[in-house]
Every structure is written in structure tokens, then in C-alpha cells.
Short mmCIF file of C-alpha atoms in Angstrom, two decimals:
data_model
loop_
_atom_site.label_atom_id
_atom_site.label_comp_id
_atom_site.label_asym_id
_atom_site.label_seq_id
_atom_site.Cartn_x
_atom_site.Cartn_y
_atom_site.Cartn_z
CA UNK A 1 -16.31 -35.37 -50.16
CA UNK A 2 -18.50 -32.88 -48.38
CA UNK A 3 -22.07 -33.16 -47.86
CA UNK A 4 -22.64 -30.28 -50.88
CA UNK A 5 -20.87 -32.33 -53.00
CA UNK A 6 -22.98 -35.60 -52.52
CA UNK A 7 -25.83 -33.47 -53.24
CA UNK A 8 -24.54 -32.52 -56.30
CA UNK A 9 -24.10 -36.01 -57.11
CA UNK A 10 -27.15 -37.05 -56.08
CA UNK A 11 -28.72 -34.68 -57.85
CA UNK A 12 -27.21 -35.03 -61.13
CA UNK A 13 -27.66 -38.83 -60.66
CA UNK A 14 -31.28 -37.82 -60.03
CA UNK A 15 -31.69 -36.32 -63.01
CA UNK A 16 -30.11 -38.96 -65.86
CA UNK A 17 -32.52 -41.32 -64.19
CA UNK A 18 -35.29 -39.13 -64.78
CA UNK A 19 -33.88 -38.77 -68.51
CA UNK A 20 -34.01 -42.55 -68.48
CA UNK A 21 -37.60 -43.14 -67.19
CA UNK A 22 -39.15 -40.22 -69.57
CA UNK A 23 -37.05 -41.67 -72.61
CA UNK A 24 -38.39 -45.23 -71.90
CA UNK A 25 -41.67 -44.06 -71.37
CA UNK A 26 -41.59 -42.06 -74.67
CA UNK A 27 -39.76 -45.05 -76.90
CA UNK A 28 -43.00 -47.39 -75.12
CA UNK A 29 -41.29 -50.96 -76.39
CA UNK A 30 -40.06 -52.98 -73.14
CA UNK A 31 -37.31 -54.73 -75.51
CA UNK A 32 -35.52 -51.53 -76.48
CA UNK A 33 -35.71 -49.97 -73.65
CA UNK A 34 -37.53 -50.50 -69.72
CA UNK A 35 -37.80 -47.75 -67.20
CA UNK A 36 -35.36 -47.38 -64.35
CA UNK A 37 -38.51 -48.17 -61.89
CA UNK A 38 -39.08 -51.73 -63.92
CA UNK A 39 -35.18 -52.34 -63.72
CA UNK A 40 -35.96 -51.59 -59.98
CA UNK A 41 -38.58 -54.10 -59.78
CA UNK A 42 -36.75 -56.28 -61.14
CA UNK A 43 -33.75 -55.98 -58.73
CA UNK A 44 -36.13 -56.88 -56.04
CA UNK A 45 -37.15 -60.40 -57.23
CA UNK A 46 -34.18 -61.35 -59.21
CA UNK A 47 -32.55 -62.67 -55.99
CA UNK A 48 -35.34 -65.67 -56.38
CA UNK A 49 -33.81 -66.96 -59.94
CA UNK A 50 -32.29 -70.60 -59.77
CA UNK A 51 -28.62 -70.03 -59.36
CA UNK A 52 -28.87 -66.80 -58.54
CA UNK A 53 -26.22 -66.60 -55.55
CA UNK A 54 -23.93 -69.00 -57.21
CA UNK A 55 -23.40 -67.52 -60.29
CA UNK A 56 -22.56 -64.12 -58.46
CA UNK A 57 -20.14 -66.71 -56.36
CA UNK A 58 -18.56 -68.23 -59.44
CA UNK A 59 -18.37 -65.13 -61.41
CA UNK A 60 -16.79 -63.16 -58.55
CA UNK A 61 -14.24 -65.66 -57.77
CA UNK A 62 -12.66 -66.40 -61.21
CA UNK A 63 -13.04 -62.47 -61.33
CA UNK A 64 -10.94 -61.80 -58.47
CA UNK A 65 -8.84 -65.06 -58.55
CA UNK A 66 -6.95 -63.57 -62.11
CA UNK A 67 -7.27 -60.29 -60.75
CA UNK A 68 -4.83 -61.17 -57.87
CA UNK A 69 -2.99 -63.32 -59.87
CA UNK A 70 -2.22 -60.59 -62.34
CA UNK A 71 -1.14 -58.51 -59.41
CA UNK A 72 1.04 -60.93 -57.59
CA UNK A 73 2.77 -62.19 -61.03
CA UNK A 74 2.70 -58.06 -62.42
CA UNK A 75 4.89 -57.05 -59.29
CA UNK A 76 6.96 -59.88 -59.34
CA UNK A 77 8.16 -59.01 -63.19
CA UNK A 78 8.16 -55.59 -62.20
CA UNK A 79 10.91 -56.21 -59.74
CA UNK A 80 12.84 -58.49 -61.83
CA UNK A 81 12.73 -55.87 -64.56
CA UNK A 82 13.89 -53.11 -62.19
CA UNK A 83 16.49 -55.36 -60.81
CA UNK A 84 17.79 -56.69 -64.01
CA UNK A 85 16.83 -54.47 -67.43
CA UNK A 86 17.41 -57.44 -69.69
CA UNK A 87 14.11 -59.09 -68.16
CA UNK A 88 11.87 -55.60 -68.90
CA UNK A 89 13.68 -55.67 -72.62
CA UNK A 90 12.54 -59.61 -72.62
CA UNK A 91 9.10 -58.74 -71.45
CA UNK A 92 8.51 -55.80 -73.87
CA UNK A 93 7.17 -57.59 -76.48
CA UNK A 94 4.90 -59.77 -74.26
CA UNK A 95 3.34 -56.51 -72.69
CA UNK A 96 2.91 -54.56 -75.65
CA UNK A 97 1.06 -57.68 -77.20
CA UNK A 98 -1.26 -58.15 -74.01
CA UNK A 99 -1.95 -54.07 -73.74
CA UNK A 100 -2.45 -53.69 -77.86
CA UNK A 101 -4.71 -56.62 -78.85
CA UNK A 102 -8.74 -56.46 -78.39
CA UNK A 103 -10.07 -58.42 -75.37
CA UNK A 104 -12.66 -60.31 -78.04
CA UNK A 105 -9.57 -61.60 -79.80
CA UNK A 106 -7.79 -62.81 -76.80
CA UNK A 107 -11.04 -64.56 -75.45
CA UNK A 108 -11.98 -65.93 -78.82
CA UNK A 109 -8.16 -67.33 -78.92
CA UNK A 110 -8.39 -68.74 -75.58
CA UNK A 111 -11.44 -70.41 -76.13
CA UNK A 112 -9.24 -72.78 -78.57
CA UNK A 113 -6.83 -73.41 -75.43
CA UNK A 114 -8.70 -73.34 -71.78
CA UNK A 115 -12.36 -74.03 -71.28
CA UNK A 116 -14.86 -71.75 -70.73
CA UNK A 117 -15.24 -72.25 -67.05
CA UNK A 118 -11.76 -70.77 -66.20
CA UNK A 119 -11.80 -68.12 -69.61
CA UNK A 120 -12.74 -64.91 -67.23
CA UNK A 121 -9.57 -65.94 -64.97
CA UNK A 122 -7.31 -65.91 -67.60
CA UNK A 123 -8.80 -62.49 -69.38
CA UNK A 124 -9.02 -60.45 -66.40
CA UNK A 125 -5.46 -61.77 -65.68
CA UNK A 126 -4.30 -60.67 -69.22
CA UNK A 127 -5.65 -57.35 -68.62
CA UNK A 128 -4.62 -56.51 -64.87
CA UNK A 129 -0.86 -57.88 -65.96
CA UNK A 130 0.26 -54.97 -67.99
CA UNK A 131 -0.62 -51.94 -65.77
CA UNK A 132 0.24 -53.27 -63.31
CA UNK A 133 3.75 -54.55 -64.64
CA UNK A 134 4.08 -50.72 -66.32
CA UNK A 135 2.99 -48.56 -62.65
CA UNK A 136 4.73 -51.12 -60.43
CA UNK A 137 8.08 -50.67 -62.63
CA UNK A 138 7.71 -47.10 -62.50
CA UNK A 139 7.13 -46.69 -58.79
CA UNK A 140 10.61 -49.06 -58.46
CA UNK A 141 12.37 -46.78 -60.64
CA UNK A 142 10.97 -43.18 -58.98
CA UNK A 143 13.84 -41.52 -57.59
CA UNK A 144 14.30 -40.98 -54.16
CA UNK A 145 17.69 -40.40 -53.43
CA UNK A 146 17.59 -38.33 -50.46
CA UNK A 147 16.08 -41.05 -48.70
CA UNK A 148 18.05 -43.58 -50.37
CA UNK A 149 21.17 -41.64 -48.83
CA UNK A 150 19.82 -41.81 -45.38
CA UNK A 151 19.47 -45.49 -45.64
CA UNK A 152 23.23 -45.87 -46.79
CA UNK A 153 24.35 -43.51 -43.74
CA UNK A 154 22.37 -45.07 -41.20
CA UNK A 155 23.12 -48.63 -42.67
CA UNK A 156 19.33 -49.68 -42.41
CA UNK A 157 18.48 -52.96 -42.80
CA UNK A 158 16.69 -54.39 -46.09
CA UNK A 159 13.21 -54.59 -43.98
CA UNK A 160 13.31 -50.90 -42.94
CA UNK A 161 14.91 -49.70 -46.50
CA UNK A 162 11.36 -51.22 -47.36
CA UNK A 163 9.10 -50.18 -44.83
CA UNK A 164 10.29 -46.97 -44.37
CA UNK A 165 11.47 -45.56 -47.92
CA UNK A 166 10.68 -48.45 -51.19
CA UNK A 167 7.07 -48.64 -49.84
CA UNK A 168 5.67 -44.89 -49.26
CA UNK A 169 7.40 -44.39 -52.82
CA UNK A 170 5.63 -47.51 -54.58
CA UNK A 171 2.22 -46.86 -53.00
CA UNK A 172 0.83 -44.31 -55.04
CA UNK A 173 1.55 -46.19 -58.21
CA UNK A 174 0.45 -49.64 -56.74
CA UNK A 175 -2.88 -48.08 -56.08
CA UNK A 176 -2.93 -46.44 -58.72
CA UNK A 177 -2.78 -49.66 -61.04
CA UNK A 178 -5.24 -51.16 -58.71
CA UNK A 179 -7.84 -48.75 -58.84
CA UNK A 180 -7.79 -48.52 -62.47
CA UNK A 181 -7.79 -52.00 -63.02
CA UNK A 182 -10.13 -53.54 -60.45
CA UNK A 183 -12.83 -52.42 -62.59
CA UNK A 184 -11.52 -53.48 -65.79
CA UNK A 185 -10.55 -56.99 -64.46
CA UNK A 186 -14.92 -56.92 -64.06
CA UNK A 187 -15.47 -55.37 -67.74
CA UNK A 188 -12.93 -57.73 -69.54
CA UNK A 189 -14.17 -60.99 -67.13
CA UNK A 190 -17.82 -60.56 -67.76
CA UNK A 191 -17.40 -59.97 -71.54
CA UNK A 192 -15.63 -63.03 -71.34
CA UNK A 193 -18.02 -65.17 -70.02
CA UNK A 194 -20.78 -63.70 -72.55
CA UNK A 195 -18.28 -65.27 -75.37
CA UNK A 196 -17.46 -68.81 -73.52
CA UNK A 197 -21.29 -69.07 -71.69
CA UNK A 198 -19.87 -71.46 -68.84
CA UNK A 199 -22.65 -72.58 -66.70
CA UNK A 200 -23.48 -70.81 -63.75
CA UNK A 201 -21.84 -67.63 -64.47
CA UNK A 202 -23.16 -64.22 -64.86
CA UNK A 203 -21.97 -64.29 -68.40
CA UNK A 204 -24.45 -67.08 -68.90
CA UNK A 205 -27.75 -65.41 -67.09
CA UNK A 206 -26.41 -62.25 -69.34
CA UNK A 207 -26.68 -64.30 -72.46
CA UNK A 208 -29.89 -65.69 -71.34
CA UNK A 209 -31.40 -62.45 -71.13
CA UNK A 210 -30.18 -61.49 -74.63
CA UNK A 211 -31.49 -64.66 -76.29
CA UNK A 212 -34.98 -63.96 -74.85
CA UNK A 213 -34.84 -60.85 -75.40
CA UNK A 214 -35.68 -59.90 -71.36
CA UNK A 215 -34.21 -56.36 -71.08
CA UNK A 216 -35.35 -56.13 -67.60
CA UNK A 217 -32.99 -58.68 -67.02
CA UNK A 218 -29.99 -57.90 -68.71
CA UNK A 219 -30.46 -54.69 -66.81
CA UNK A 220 -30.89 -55.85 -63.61
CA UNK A 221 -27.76 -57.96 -63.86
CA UNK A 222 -25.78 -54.84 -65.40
CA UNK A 223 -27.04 -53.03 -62.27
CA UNK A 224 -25.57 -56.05 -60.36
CA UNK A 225 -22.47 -56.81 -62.03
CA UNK A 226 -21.51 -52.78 -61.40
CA UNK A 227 -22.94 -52.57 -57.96
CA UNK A 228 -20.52 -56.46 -56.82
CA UNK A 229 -17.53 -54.32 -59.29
CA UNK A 230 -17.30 -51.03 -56.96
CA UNK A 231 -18.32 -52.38 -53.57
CA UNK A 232 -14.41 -55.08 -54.45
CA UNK A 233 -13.46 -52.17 -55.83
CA UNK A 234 -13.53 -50.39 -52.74
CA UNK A 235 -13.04 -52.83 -49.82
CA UNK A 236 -10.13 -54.10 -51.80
CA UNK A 237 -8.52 -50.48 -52.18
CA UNK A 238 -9.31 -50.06 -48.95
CA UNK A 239 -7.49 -52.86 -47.69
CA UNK A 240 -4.88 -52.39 -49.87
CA UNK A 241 -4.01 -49.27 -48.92
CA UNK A 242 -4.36 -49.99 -45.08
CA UNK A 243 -1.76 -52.55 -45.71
CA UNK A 244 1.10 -50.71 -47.71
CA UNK A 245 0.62 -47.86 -45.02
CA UNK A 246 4.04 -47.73 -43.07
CA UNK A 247 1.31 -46.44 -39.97
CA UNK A 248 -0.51 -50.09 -40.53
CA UNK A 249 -0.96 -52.38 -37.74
CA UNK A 250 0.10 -55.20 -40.51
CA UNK A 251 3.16 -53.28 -40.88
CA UNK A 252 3.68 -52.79 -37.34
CA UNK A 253 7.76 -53.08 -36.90
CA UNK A 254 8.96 -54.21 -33.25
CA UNK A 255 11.00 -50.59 -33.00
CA UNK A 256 7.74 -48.77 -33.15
CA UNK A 257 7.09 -47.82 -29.87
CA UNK A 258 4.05 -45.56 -30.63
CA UNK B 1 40.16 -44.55 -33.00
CA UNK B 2 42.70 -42.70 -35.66
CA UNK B 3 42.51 -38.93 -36.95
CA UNK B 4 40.57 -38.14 -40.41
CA UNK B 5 42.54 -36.81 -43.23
CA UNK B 6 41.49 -35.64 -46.51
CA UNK B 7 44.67 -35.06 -48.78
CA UNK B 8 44.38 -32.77 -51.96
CA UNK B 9 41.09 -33.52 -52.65
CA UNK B 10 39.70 -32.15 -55.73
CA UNK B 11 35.73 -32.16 -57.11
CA UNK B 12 34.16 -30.16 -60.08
CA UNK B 13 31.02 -30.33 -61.50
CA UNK B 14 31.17 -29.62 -65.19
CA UNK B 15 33.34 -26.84 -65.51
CA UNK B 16 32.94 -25.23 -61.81
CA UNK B 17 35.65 -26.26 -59.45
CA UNK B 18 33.99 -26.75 -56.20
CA UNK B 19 36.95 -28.15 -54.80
CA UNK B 20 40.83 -27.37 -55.39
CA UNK B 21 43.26 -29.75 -54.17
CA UNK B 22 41.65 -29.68 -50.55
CA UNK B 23 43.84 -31.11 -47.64
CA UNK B 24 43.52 -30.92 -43.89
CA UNK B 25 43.38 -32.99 -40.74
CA UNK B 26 40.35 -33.44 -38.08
CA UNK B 27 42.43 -34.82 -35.16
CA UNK B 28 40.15 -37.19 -33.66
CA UNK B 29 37.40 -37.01 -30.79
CA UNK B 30 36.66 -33.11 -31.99
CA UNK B 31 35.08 -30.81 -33.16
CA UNK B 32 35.66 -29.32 -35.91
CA UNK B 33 33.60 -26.18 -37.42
CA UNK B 34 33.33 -25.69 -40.82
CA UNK B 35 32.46 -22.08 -42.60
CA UNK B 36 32.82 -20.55 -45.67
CA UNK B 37 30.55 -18.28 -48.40
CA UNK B 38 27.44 -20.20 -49.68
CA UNK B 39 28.46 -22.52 -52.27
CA UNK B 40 32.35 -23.02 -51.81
CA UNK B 41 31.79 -26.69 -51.53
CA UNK B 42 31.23 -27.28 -47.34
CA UNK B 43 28.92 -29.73 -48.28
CA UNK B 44 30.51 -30.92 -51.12
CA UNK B 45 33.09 -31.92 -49.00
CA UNK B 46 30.75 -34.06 -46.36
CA UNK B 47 29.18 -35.71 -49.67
CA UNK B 48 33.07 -36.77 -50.23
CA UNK B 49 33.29 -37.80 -46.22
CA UNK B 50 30.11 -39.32 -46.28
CA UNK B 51 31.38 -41.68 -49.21
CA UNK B 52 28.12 -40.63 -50.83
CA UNK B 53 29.86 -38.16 -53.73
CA UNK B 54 33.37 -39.39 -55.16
CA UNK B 55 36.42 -37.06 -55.60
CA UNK B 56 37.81 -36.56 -58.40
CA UNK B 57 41.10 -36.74 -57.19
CA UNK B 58 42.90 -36.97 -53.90
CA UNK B 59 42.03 -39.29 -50.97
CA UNK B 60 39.82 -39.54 -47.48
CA UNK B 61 41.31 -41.63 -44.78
CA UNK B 62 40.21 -42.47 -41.50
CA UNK B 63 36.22 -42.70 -41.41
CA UNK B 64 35.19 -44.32 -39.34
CA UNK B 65 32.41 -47.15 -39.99
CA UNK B 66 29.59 -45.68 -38.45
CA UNK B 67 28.99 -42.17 -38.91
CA UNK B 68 25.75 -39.85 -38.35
CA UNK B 69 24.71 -37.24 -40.28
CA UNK B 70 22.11 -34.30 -40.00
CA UNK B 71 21.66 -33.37 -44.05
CA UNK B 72 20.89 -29.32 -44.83
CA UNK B 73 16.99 -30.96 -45.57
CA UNK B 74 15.77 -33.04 -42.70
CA UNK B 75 14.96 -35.74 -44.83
CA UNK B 76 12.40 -37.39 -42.48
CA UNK B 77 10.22 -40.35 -43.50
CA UNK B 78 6.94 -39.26 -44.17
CA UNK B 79 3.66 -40.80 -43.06
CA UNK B 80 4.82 -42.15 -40.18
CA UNK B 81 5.79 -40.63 -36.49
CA UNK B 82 8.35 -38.72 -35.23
CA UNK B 83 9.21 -41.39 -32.59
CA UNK B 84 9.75 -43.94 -35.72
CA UNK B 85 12.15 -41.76 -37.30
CA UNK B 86 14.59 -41.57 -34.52
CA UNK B 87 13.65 -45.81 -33.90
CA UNK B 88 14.48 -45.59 -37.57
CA UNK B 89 18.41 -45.73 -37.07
CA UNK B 90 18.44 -47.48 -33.42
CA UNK B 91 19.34 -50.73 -33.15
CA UNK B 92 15.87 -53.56 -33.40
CA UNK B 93 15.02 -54.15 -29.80
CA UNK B 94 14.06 -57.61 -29.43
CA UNK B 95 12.17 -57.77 -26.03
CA UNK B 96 9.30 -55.66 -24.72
CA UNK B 97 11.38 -54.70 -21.92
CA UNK B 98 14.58 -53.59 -23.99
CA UNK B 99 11.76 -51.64 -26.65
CA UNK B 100 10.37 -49.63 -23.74
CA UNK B 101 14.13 -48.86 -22.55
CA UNK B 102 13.96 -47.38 -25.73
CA UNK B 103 10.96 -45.75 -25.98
CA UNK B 104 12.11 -43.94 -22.96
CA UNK B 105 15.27 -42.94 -23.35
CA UNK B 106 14.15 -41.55 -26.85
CA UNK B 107 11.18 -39.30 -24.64
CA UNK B 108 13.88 -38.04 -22.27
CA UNK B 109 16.20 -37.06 -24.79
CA UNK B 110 13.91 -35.85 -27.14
CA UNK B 111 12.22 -33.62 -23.84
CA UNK B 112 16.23 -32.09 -23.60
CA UNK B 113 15.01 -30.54 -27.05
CA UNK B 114 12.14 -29.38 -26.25
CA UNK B 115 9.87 -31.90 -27.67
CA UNK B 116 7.32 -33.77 -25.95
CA UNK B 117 6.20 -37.33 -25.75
CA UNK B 118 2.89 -36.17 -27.73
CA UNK B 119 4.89 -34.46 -30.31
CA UNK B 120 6.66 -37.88 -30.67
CA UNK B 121 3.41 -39.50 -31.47
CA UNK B 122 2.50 -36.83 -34.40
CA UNK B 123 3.08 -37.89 -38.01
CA UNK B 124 5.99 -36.23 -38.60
CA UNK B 125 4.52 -33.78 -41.48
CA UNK B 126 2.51 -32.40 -39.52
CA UNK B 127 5.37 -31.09 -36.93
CA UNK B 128 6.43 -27.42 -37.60
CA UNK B 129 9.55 -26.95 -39.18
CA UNK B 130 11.69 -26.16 -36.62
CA UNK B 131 10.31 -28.92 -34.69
CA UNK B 132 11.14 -31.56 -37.81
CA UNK B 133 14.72 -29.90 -37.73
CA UNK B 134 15.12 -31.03 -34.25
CA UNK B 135 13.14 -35.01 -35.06
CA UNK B 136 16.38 -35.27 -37.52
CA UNK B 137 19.11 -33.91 -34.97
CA UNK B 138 17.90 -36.69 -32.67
CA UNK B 139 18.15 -39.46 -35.46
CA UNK B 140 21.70 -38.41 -36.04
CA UNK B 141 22.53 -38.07 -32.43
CA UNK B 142 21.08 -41.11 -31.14
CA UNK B 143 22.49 -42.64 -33.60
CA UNK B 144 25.18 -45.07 -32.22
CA UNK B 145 28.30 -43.55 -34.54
CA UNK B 146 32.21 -42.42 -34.11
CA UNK B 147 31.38 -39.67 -36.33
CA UNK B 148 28.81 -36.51 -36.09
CA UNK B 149 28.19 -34.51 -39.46
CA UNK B 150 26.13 -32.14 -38.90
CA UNK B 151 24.88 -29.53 -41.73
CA UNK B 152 23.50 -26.36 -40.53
CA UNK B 153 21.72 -27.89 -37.69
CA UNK B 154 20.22 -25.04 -36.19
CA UNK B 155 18.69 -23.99 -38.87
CA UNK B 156 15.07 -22.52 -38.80
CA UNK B 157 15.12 -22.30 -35.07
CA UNK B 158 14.43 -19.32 -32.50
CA UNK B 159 16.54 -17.75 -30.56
CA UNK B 160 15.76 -19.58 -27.33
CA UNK B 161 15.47 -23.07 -28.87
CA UNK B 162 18.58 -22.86 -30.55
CA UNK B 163 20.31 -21.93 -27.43
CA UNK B 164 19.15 -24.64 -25.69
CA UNK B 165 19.61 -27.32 -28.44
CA UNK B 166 23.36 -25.89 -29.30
CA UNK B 167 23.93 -27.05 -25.66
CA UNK B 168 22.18 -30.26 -26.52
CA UNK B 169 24.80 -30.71 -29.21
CA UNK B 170 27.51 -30.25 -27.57
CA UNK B 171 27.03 -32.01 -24.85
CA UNK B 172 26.44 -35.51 -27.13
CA UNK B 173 29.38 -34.45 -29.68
CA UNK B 174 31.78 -34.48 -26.86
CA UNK B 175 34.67 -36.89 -27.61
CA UNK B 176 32.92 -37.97 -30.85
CA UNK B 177 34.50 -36.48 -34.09
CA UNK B 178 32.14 -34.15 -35.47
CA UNK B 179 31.92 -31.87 -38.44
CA UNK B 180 29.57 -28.66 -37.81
CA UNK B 181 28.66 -26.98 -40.84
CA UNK B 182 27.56 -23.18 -40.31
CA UNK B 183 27.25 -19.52 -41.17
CA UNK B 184 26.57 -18.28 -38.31
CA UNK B 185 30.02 -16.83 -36.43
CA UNK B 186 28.17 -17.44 -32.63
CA UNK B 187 27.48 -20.73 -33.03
CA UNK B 188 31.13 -21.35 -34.23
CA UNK B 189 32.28 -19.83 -30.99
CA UNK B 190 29.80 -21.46 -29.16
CA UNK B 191 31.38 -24.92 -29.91
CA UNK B 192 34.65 -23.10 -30.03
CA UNK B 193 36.91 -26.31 -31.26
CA UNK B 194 38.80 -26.26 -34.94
CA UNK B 195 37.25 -23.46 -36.84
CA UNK B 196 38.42 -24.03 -40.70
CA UNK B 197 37.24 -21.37 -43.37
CA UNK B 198 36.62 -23.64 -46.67
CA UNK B 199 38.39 -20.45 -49.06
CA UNK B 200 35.51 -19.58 -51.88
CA UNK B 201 38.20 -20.21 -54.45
CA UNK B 202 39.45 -23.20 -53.04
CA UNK B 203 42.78 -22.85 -55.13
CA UNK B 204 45.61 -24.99 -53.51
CA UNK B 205 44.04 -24.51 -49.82
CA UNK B 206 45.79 -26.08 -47.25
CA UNK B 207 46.31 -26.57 -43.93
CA UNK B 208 45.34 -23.83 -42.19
#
């Protein structure tokens, strides 16, 4: 992005916060609506609330814990499916279920089976699984026969036939998936943990806020919850992409000389 | 190592008859070029060699196990270096001593080429073309094989870099069985050898 561009961004940023502060300022009622410079405020004290670190902690790691379980289990079907159709026709149902029914009714089922505590593992897991499943199968099944035929001639070994031509050609998809759903894993978690309320979590100080009706709160932790959301979104990606790069130094292959 | 034979080999695709009851002999240890009019089925026919396209009819005998190839497209990995392309096919090196053997036998023979050690370092998509044409000659002819197919190799090179990489070729070919695939009359004299002119009808063409 060039520096014109983050202008432009800034600007227009700049501008539906202004929209924001004159539209609270016009409304005048702190419960429907507080000005971006209270929210603001806010953001700079919030840090003192009891708990404050740990429920970020405990949020975050369920979060990210069904997150990457989602991934690891979503590729590992995916494969199996590309390997052997009858698992992707055994699957189908399964997926379509997961991708078609409402997060609420998943977490309000759940609640019945798991406790609260580890509900925002199993949601975000439930909704990371399918996409990923779906791009990861689709990247297995590209077609790249040119390369494919090079591989045969040459007689490469499994790791290369990886490194060199199944990897470059999954990439884009795996990201893909990943970029889309780090974010969603977030949405579907939190909303979780408004529905179960385990102690500690974001969910919970979310919830508080409603119940008192502090909107400078809830806010402030919406502000928080998107701000902790992009930042994994983006050093996650970022790793992620580092290490499916065939260039990587995680990927570094003993026959690389340069 | 014994002498390659294809015997009345036959391939269509749908209702065009690329091939027609095709046979000939490649005595082995030469070179053999092979011409004909744009689609008459010259590569067709490596596909068959290659094991990588099945004949309809008729039989291949005497491949060897390891053969190289150059395809018409260079069909390079991308993202990664020209040096790791030609490493691509080479045997793994386990010591640091036998990997920068390697490292510089691949710089001398890719200097014979024209290209440099810096060049080897690029990612390979951002080489020129001609220089990407010459990143895949080197896979296929470092390339530890019995067997050279080569597909319009020159292709997309000057003048003065094709001289100097025909002589290149020929100089690694030499007692290997290789297949040369061109439309170009001076480069079929250049590696003088079999010439065999694939017939554009390909009805009941035999040894020539």
C-alpha cells in the first residue's frame, strides 16, 4: 500500500469517527450511544479492571487453541478426502451441517454437552473446520500437471514433490482459508462466551457491561476484542506464510545451496 | 545399454490421427534429430517415450530408467531460485563438503551457458526468458540419465547464445541417447547424427 493510499484510509477512517462523535453528541444519552473520545478514555483506564489481563489471556487462548485445532484436523480430512473420495462423500454431510446451522444454535447445543469454560474452543473450531476442509481440498485437487510430469521424469522424492510443487500450489488456498477465518474463529468465540459467561473471559466483562448498562465499556472491549483479532490475524498470516514459502529458512532443504 | 525401438506405434486424439503405425530404431549412445511440420505428433511421440502419454497401439522398448527431458515450456518451479531448480533433480548431498561440490560444479556449468553465479541466486521468475530456457536445459543435462529428450531447446535464444549453448549440448549429449526436437534445419546439421522427418500424415511411416 502506498503512502496515498494510507491517507485515503486515514482519512476516510477520520471521517466515520467524526460521524460517530457528532451523532453521539446529537443523540446526548451515554447508554445509547458514547462518543469515540469517551470510548478513548475509556481504553486508557480499562487496563486497571480486576482481571483485566487474564481474561484477554483466557479468551485468546481457547480462541486460538480451536482455531489451530480446526486447522490441523481441517487439513488432515482434506487430505484423506483427496486421497480417498469415499472419506469427502462420508464427510459431506458433517460439513454441510457445521457450514449451514447458526453459531447461536450450535453454542446453545453445546452448552448441554461441554461447559462453558471450553464452549469458545469448540465454536471457533466448528467454524474454522469447514473452510478450511473445503480450500484445503481444493488446493489438493488444483491441477498442476506440468509440474506433476517433471516430478515423474526426474523421479523426485516425496519431500521435494512437496516442497517444490504440492506446496506453492496449496498456499494460496491455505491462506486463503486462514485469512478468512482467523477473524471469524474471534466473532463466533466471543459470541460464544456472551451465551456460556465462563468466568474470566471477555465474554463475561462483555456481559457485564450489558447488564449495567456501561456502553463505554462494552465499547472499549469491542475496540479490544478487534484490535487482539487483527494484530493474530496478522502475525499469524504472517508466519504462516513465511513458513509454506519454498524460499523459507524453515523450509530450507540440504540441496539448496543459495 | 540396448537400442530404443518404437514398433507401429499408433496415437489419436478423438478423431485426429497424430500418429500412424510409427516404427523406427534410435541405435543407442546417439543422437537422433527429430523434424517435421508443427503438429505431426514430434512431441506426441516423446509423451509416448517419456511413458507420460500411452499409445494406442504398438510398443516402446528399450528406455532406459533414467531419462532427462527439456519440455517445449520450461516448466521451472516458481518462487524459488534458479540454483534450486537444477539442485531440484541432483542427487541430496548429505555433507557440507559434497553440497558445495555441488554448488560448484552447478556455477561452472551453468557459467558454460552464459549464466552467472548471481543469476543463479535470482528467483527464477524474474530471469528473462531466454535465460529460464537455459535454467531448464541445465536441469535436464545435469541430470544424471541414459537418455536426453530435448524439445526445441534453443528456443527463444539469440543468435550468439544459441551458438554457444548448441555446443554446450553437444558436448554433454555425447554418447548419451538423445532425442532433439527442432525446426530449425541448422541446428539439425549442427548435431548432424540421425535426422528422421516425422511425415505430417504419418500413414504407415517407417523406417526411413
Amino acid at each position: 500500500m502506498n503512502y496515498k493510499e494510507v491517507l485515503k484510509k486515514v482519512g476516510a477512517a477520520l471521517l466515520a469517527l467524526t460521524f460517530w462523535e457528532i451523532a453521539a453528541l446529537l443523540i446526548h444519552q451515554r447508554i445509547l450511544l458514547v462518543t469515540p473520545v469517551a470510548v478513548a478514555r475509556r481504553l486508557c483506564t480499562i487496563w486497571r479492571v480486576e482481571g483485566f489481563a487474564r481474561a484477554i489471556w483466557f479468551s485468546f487462548y481457547h480462541i486460538a487453541g480451536g482455531f489451530l485445532l480446526g486447522l490441523i484436523l481441517g487439513c488432515m480430512l482434506a487430505y484423506l478426502a483427496a486421497k480417498h473420495p469415499v472419506v469427502e462423500t462420508l464427510l459431506w454431510p458433517w460439513m454441510a451441517t457445521i457450514k449451514s446451522v447458526p453459531v447461536a444454535s450450535f453454542v446453545v447445543i453445546c452448552l448441554i454437552w461441554l461447559s462453558a469454560r471450553n464452549l469458545s474452543v469448540f465454536i471457533s473450531f466448528l467454524i474454522v473446520i469447514p473452510i478450511i476442509y473445503q480450500n484445503v481440498l481444493e488446493g489438493l485437487r488444483a491441477e498442476n500437471r506440468e509440474m506433476q510430469e517433471v516430478a515423474t521424469v526426474f523421479q523426485l522424492p516425496w519431500r521435494k514433490r512437496f516442497r517444490y510443487i504440492e506446496l506453492p500450489k496449496l498456499r494460496p488456498f491455505l491462506l486463503s482459508a486462514c485469512r478468512v477465518t482467523t477473524g471469524m474463529a474471534w466473532k463466533a468465540g466471543i459470541a460464544a462466551e456472551i451465551i456460556g459467561v465462563p468466568n474470566g473471559s471477555i465474554g463475561k466483562m462483555l456481559y457485564t457491561a450489558k447488564i449495567y448498562l456501561d456502553t463505554d465499556d462494552l465499547l472499549a472491549w469491542t475496540v479490544i476484542i478487534v484490535v487482539i483479532s487483527v494484530v493474530a490475524e496478522k502475525v499469524f498470516l504472517a508466519g504462516l506464510s513465511r513458513l509454506l514459502n519454498p524460499c523459507s529458512r524453515f523450509m530450507e532443504d540440504t540441496d539448496a545451496g543459495y | 545399454m540396448q537400442d530404443i525401438r518404437i514398433k507401429n506405434v499408433s496415437k489419436a486424439y478423438g478423431d485426429k490421427q497424430v500418429l500412424n503405425h510409427i516404427s523406427k530404431e534410435f541405435p543407442s549412445g546417439e543422437t537422433t534429430v527429430i523434424m517435421g511440420a508443427s503438429g505431426c505428433g514430434k512431441t506426441t511421440l516423446l509423451r509416448i517415450l517419456l511413458g507420460l502419454e500411452k499409445a494406442d497401439s504398438g510398443e516402446v522398448t528399450g528406455m532406459p530408467e533414467r531419462v532427462a527431458v527439456l519440455f517445449q515450456e520450461d516448466r521451472l518451479c516458481e518462487d524459488v531460485s534458479a540454483y534450486e531448480n537444477i539442485a531440484l533433480v541432483l542427487e541430496r548431498k548429505k555433507t557440507h563438503a559434497q553440497r558445495d561440490a555441488q554448488k560448484c560444479r552447478i556455477e561452472q556449468e551453468a557459467a558454460q551457458v552464459g549464466i552467472t553465479a548471481d543469476d543463479l541466486k535470482q528467483n527464477v521468475m524474474k530471469l528473462s526468458g531466454g535465460m529460464r530456457r537455459r535454467i531448464a536445459l541445465l536441469r535436464a543435462l545435469l541430470y544424471d540419465a541414459d537418455c536426453v529428450i530435448l524439445d526445441e531447446p534453443f528456443k527463444g535464444l539469440d543468435a550468439t547464445t544459441k551458438q554457444i549453448v548448441m555446443q554446450y549440448v553437444k558436448e554433454k549429449t555425447a554418447g548419451k541417447t538423445t532425442f532433439l526436437v527442432t525446426h530449425d534445419a541448422s541446428e539439425a546439421d549442427f548435431f548432424g547424427g540421425n535426422r528422421w522427418n516425422l511425415p505430417t500424415e504419418n500413414k504407415n511411416a517407417n523406417d526411413e
